[in-house]
Coordinates of C-alpha atoms in Angstrom, one line a residue:
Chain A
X1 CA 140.0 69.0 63.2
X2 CA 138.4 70.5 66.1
X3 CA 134.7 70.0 65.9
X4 CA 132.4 72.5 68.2
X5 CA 129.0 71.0 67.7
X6 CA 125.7 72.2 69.3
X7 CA 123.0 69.8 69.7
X8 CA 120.2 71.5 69.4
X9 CA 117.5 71.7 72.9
X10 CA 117.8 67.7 73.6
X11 CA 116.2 65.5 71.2
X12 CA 118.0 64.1 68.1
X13 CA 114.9 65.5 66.1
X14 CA 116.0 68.9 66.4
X15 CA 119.7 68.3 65.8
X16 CA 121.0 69.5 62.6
X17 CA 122.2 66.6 60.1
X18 CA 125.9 67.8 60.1
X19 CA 125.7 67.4 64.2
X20 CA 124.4 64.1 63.8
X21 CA 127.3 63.3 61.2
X22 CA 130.0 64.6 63.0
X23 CA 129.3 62.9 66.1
X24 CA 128.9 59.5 64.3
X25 CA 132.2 60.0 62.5
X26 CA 134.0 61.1 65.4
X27 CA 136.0 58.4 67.7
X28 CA 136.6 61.3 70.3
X29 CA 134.2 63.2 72.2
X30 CA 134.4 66.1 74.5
X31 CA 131.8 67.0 77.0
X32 CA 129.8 67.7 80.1
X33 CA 128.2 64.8 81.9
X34 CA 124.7 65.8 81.2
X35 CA 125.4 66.6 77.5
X36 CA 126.8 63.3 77.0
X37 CA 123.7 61.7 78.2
X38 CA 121.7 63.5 75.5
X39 CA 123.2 61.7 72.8
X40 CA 124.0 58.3 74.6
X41 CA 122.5 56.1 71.8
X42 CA 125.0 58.0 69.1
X43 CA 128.3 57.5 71.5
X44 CA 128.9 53.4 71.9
X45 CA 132.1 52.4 71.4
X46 CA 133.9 55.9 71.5
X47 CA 135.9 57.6 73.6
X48 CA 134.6 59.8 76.0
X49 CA 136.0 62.8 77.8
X50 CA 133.5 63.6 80.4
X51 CA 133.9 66.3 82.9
X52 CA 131.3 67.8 85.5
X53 CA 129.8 71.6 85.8
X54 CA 132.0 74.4 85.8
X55 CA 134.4 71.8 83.8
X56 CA 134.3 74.0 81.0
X57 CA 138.1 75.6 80.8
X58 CA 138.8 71.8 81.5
X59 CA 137.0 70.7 78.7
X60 CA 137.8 73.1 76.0
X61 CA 141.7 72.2 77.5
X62 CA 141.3 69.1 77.1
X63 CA 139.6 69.2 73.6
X64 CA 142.6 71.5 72.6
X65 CA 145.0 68.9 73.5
X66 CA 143.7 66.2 71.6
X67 CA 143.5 68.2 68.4
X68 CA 147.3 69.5 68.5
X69 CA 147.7 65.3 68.2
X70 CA 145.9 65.6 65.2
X71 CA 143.2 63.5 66.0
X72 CA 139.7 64.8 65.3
X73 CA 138.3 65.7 67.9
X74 CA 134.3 66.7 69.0
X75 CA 133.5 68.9 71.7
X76 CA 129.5 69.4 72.3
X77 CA 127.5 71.4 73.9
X78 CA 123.5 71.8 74.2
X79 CA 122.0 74.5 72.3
X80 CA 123.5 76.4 69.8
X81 CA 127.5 76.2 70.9
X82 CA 128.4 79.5 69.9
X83 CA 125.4 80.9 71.8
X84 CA 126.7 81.3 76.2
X85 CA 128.3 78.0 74.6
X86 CA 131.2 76.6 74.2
X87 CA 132.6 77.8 70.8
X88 CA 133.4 81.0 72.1
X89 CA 135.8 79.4 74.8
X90 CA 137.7 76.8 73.4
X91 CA 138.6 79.6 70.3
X92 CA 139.6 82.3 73.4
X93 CA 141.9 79.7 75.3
X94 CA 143.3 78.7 71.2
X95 CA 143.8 82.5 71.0
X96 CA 145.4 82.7 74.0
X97 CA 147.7 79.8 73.9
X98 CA 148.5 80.7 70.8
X99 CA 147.5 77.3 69.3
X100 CA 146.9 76.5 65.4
X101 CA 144.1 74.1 64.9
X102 CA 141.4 73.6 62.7
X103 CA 138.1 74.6 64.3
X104 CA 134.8 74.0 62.8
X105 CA 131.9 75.0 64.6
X106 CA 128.7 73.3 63.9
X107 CA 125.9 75.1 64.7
X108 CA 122.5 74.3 66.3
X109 CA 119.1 75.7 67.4
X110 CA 119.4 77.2 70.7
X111 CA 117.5 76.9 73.1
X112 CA 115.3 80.4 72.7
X113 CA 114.8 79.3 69.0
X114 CA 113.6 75.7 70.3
X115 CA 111.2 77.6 73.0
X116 CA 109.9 80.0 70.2
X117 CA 109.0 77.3 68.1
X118 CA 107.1 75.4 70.6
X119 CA 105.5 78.6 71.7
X120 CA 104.1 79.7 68.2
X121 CA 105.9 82.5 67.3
X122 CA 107.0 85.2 69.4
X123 CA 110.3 85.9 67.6
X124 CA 108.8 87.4 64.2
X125 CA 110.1 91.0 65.1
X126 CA 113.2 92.8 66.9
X127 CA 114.5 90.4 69.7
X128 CA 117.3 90.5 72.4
X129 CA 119.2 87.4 74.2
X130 CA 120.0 88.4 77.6
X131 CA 121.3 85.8 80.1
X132 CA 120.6 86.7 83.4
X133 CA 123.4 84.8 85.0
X134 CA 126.3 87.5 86.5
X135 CA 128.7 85.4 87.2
X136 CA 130.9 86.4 84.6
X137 CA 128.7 90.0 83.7
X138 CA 128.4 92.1 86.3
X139 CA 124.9 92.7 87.5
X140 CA 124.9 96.6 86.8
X141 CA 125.9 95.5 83.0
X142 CA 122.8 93.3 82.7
X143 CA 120.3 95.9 84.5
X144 CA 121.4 98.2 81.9
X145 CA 120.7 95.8 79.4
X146 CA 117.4 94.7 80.1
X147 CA 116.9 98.6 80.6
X148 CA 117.6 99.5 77.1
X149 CA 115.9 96.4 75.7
X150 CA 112.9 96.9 77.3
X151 CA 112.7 100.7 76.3
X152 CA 113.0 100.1 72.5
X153 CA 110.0 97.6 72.6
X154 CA 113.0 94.3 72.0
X155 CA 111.3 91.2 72.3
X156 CA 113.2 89.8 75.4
X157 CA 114.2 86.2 75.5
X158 CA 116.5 85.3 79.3
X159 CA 118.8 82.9 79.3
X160 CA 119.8 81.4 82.7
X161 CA 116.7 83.1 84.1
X162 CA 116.8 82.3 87.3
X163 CA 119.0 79.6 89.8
X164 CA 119.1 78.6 93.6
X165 CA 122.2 80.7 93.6
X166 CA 120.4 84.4 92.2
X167 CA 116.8 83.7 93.2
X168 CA 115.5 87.4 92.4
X169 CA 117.4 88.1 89.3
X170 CA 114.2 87.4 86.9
X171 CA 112.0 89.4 89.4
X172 CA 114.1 92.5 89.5
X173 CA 114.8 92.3 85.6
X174 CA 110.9 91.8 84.7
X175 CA 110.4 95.0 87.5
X176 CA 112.7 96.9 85.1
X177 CA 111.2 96.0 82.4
X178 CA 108.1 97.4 83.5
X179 CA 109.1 100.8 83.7
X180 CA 108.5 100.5 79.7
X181 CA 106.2 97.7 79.3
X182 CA 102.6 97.0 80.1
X183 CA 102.3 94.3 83.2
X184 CA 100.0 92.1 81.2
X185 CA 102.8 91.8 78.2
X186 CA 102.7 87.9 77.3
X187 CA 105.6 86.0 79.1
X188 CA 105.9 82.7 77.1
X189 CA 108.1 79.9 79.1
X190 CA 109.5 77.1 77.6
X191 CA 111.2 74.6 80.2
X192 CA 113.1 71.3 79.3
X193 CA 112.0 71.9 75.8
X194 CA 112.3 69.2 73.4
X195 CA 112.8 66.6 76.2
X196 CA 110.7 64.0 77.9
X197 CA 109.5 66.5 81.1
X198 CA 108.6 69.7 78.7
X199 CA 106.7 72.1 80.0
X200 CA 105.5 75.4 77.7
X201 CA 103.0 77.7 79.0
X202 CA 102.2 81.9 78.7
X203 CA 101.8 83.7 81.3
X204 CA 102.3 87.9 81.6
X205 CA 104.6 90.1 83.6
X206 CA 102.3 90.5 86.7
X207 CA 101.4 86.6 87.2
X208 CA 104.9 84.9 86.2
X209 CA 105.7 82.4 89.1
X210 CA 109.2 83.0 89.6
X211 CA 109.3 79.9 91.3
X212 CA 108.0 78.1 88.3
X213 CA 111.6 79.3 86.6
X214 CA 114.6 77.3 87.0
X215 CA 118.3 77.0 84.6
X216 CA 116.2 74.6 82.6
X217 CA 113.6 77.2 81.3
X218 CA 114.3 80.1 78.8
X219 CA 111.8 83.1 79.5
X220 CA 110.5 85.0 76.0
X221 CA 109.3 88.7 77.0
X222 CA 107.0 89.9 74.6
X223 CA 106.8 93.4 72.6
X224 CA 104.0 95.5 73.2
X225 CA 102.0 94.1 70.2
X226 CA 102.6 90.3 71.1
X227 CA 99.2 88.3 71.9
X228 CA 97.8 84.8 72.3
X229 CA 95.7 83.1 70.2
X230 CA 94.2 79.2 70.2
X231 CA 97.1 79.0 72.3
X232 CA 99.7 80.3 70.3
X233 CA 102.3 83.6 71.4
X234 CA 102.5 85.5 68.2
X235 CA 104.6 89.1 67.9
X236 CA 103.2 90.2 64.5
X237 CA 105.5 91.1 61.9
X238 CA 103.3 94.2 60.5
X239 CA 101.4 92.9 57.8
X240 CA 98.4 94.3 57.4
X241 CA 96.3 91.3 57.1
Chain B
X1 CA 98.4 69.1 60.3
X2 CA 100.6 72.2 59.1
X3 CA 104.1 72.0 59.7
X4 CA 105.4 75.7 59.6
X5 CA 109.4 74.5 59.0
X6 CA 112.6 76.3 59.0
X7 CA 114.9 74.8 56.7
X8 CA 118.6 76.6 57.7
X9 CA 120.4 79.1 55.7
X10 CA 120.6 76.8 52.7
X11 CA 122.4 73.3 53.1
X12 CA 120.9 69.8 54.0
X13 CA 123.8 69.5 56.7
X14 CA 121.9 72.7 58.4
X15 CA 118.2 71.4 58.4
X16 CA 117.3 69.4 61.5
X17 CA 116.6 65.9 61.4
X18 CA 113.1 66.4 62.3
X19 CA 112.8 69.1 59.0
X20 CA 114.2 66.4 57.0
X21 CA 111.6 64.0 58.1
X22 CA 108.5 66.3 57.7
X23 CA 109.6 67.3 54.1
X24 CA 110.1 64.0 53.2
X25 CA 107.2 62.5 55.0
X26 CA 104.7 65.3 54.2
X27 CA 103.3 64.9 50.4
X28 CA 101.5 68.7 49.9
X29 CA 104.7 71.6 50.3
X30 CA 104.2 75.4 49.9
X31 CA 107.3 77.2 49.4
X32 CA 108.3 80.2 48.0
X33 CA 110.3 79.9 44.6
X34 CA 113.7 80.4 46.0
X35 CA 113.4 77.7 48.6
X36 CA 111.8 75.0 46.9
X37 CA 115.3 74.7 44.9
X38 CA 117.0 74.4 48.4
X39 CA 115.5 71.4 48.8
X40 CA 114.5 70.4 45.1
X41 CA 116.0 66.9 45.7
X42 CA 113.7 65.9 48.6
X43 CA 110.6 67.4 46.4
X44 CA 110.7 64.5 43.9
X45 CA 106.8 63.5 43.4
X46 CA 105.2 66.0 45.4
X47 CA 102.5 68.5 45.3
X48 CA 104.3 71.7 45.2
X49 CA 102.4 75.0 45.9
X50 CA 105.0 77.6 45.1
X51 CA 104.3 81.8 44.9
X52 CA 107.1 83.8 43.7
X53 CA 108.6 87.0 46.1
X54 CA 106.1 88.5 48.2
X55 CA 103.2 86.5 48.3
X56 CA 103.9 85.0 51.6
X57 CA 99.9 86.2 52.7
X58 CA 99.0 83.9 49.3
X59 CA 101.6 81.1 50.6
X60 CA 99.7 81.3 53.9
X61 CA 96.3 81.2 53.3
X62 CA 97.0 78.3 50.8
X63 CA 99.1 76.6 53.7
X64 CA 95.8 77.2 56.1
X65 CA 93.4 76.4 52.9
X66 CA 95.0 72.8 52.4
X67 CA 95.0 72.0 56.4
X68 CA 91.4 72.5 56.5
X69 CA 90.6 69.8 54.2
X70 CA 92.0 67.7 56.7
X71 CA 95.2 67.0 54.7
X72 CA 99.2 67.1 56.0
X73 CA 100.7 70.3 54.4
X74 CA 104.0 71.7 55.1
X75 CA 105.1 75.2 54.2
X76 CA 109.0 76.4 54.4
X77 CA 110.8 79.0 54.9
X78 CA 114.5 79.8 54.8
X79 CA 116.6 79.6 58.4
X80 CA 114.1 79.6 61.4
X81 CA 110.2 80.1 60.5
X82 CA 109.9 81.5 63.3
X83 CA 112.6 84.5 62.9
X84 CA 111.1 87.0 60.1
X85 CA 109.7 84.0 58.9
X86 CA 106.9 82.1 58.0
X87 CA 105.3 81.0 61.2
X88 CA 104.0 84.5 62.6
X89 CA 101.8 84.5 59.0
X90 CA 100.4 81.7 59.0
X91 CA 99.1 81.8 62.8
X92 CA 98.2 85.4 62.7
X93 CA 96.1 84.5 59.7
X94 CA 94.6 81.3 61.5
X95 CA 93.7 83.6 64.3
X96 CA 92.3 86.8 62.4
X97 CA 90.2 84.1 60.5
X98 CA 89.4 82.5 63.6
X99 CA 90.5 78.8 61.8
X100 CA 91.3 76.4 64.7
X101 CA 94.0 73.9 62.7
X102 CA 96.7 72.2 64.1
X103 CA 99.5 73.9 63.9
X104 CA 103.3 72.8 64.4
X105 CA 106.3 74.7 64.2
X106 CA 109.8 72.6 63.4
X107 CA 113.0 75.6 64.2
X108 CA 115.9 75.9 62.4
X109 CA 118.9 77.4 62.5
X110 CA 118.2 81.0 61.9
X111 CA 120.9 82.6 59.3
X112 CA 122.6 84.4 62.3
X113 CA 123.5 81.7 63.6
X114 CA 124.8 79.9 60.5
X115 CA 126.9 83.0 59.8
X116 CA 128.0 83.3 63.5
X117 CA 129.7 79.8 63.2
X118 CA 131.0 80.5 59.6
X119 CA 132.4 83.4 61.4
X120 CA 133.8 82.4 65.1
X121 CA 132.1 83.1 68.1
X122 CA 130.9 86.2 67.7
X123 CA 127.3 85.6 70.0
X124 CA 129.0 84.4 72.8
X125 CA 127.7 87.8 75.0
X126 CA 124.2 89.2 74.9
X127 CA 123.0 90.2 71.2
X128 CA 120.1 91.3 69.6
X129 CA 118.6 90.7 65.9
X130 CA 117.2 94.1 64.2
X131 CA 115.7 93.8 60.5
X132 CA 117.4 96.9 58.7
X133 CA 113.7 96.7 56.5
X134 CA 111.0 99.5 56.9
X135 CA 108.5 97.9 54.7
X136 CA 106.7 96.8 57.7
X137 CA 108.4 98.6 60.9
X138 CA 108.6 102.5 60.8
X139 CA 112.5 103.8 60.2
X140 CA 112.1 105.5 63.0
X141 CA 111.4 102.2 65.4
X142 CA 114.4 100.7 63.7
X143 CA 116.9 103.5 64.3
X144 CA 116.1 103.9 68.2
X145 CA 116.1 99.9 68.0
X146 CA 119.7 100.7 66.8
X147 CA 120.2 103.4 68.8
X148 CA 119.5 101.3 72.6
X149 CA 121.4 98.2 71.1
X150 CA 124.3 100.1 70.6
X151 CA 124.3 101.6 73.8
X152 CA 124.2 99.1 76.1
X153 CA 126.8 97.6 74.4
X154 CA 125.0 94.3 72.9
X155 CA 126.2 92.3 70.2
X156 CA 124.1 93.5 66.8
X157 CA 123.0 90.7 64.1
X158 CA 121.5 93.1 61.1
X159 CA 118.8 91.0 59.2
X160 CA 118.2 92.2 55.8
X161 CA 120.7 95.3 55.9
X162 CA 120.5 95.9 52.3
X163 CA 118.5 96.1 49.5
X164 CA 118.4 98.5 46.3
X165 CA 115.2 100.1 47.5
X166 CA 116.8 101.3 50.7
X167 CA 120.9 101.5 50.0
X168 CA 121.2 103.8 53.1
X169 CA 120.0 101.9 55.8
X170 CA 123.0 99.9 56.9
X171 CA 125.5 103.0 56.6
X172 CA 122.9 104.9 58.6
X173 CA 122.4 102.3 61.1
X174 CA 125.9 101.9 61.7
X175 CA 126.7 105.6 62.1
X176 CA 124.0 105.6 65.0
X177 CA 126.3 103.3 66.6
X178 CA 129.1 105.1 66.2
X179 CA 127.6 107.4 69.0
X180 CA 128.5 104.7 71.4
X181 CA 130.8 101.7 69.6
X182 CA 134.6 102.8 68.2
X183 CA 135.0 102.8 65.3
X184 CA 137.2 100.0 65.1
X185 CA 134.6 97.4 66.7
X186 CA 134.8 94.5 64.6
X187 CA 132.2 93.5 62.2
X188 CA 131.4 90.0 60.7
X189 CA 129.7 89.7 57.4
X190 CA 128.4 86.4 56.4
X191 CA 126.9 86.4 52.5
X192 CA 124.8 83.2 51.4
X193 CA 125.9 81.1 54.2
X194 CA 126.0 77.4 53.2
X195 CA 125.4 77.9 49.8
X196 CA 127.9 77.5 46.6
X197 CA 128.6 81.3 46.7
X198 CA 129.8 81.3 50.8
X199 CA 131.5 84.5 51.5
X200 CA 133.0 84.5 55.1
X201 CA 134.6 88.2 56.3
X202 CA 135.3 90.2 59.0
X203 CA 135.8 94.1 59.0
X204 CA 135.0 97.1 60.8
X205 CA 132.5 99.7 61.2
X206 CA 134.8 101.9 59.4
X207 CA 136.2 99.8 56.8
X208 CA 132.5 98.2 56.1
X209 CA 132.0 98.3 52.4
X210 CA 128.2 98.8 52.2
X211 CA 128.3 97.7 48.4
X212 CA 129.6 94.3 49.0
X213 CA 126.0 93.7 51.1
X214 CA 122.9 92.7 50.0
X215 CA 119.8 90.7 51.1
X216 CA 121.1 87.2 51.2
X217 CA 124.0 89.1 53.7
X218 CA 123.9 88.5 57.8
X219 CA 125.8 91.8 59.1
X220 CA 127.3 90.8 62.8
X221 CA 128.2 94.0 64.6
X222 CA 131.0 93.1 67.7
X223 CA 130.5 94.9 71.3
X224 CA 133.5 96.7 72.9
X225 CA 135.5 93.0 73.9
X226 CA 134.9 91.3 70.4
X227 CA 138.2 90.9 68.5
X228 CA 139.5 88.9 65.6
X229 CA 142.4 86.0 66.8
X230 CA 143.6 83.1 63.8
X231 CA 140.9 84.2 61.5
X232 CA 137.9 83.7 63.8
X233 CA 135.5 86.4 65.0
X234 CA 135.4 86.1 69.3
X235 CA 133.3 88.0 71.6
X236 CA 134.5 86.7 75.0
X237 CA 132.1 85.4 77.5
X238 CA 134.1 86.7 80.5
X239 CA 135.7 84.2 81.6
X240 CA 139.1 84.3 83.9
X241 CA 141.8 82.7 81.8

């Protein structure tokens, strides 16, 4: 078996039991070096595929490999793994090899769900995931996105806001958004969430620091009825209360 | 302190460790019917405040009631409390009744999610999450929800696309997104997700069988690059392979 296993933001506390399981009952794991770290404690004694960034056709590869032995096998990956993950990769390259394995994916809470959480709650109507990366969207595609997500009052959570490599992405997709939404909608930020250097905070459209952002931090855009209170960002759900 | 805490779409191997640990640590729990019995074997010995359908404002101002006095209380909800759940209630209530409690959100995995592994990889590309219920958003909000989703090509997880008082809603959602997605675009329908009953398929728009949904149903709604490949749902994250 071919386990696909999401661990959740970064702490063991928010990993789902059957993550936890699968790891511990798995002699093979598959995974990128800063993944691997997040569950050191659970991996003594096993063996360890590790590859670096952008390893991740080499990975799944890899992974693929060692299940056509017939060895189980766990590949892991932060997050939820079918969410920009790597679920979604290891089944294209199975697809495209043609190769019949069994593949389980176990799922986790991804990052937006671990940021909302800490937030309060600013998912509790209509929301969008949007990553903000193009290196494998094209920019007009995401622009569109944002666009249309923006116009139908979405909330808006970013993934891979913003990077050394596209410093003005998250600037030029919170000017679209403004076309549709108020500048002082409530921006919640949750950065390393669920690890030792977490940082959460609200902000709005106008006073986001961009240079606050990094690939660490997931960016939550609120609807036009979100608001904070005692610290909390809360989207209503439309009770009247 | 009042844990707010998602419990996943229905099986201990879904909760998060730290859920687990709150339920089992935390001796008052408020819980609608349904998902007491999810986890009616970690309940043994408790104080158990349970409401039947609809009284989520009750469950909540019990919940904030019981924190007050200064006493741990934890109130659950089914997948992420945070996602049509729970959470928004309880801390639009605190802040309508200006009630400064501590307040702490554990996420889950939201039943999107859990059907989205069950399924493949259909999240791999931007999605959004639209409740298909107008008891608390106008139609009308919904359908140009549908309507911007569908046209700027994002993945579509339906939340509650079914019930008896509004049979209609999923057909007429999907035929709004027939002005933009084929016809043929694949669709993934998951139907109590980790629970006994489990029922795991992928269609399309056309071939949908409305009847066969209901409100423990998760309708996943491909863009124009998902297919189907060994049984598994795959939207494709764009990568050269």
């Amino acid at each position: 078996m071919l386990y696909i296993v999401g661990l959740g933001p970064g702490s063991k506390a928010l990993m789902t039991q059957e993550a936890i399981d699968v790891i511990k009952n798995t002699h093979t794991i598959v995974g990128y070096v800063t993944y691997i770290h997040l569950v050191e404690d659970m991996l003594k004694g096993k063996k360890l595929v590790v590859t670096g960034m952008r390893g991740e056709i080499e990975r799944s590869k890899k992974a693929i490999e060692i299940a056509q032995t017939g060895e189980d096998v766990a590949i892991i990956s932060s997050g939820d793994a079918g969410i920009y993950g790597m679920a979604g990769l290891v089944l294209e390259l199975a697809a495209k090899e043609d190769v019949h394995i069994d593949v389980k994916v176990v799922p986790g809470v991804t990052a937006s769900i671990g940021a909302a959480a800490a937030l309060g709650a600013p998912l509790m109507n209509d929301f969008c995931h949007i990553s903000l990366s193009d290196l494998m969207t094209p920019w007009d595609v995401i622009k569109e996105r944002v666009d249309a997500a923006a116009k139908a009052d979405f909330v808006i959570c970013l993934y891979n806001p913003r990077s050394k490599g596209r410093p003005n992405n998250l600037r030029e997709a919170l000017d679209i958004m403004l076309k549709y939404k108020d500048e002082n909608t409530v921006v919640g930020i949750g950065k390393d969430v669920a690890r030792k250097r977490e940082i959460i905070k609200t902000t709005t459209i106008k006073d986001l620091d961009e240079t606050e952002i990094n690939m660490t931090s997931i960016v939550i855009v609120g609807n036009k009825n979100t608001y904070v209170a005692d610290g909390h960002m809360i989207t209503p759900r439309g009770y009247t209360l």
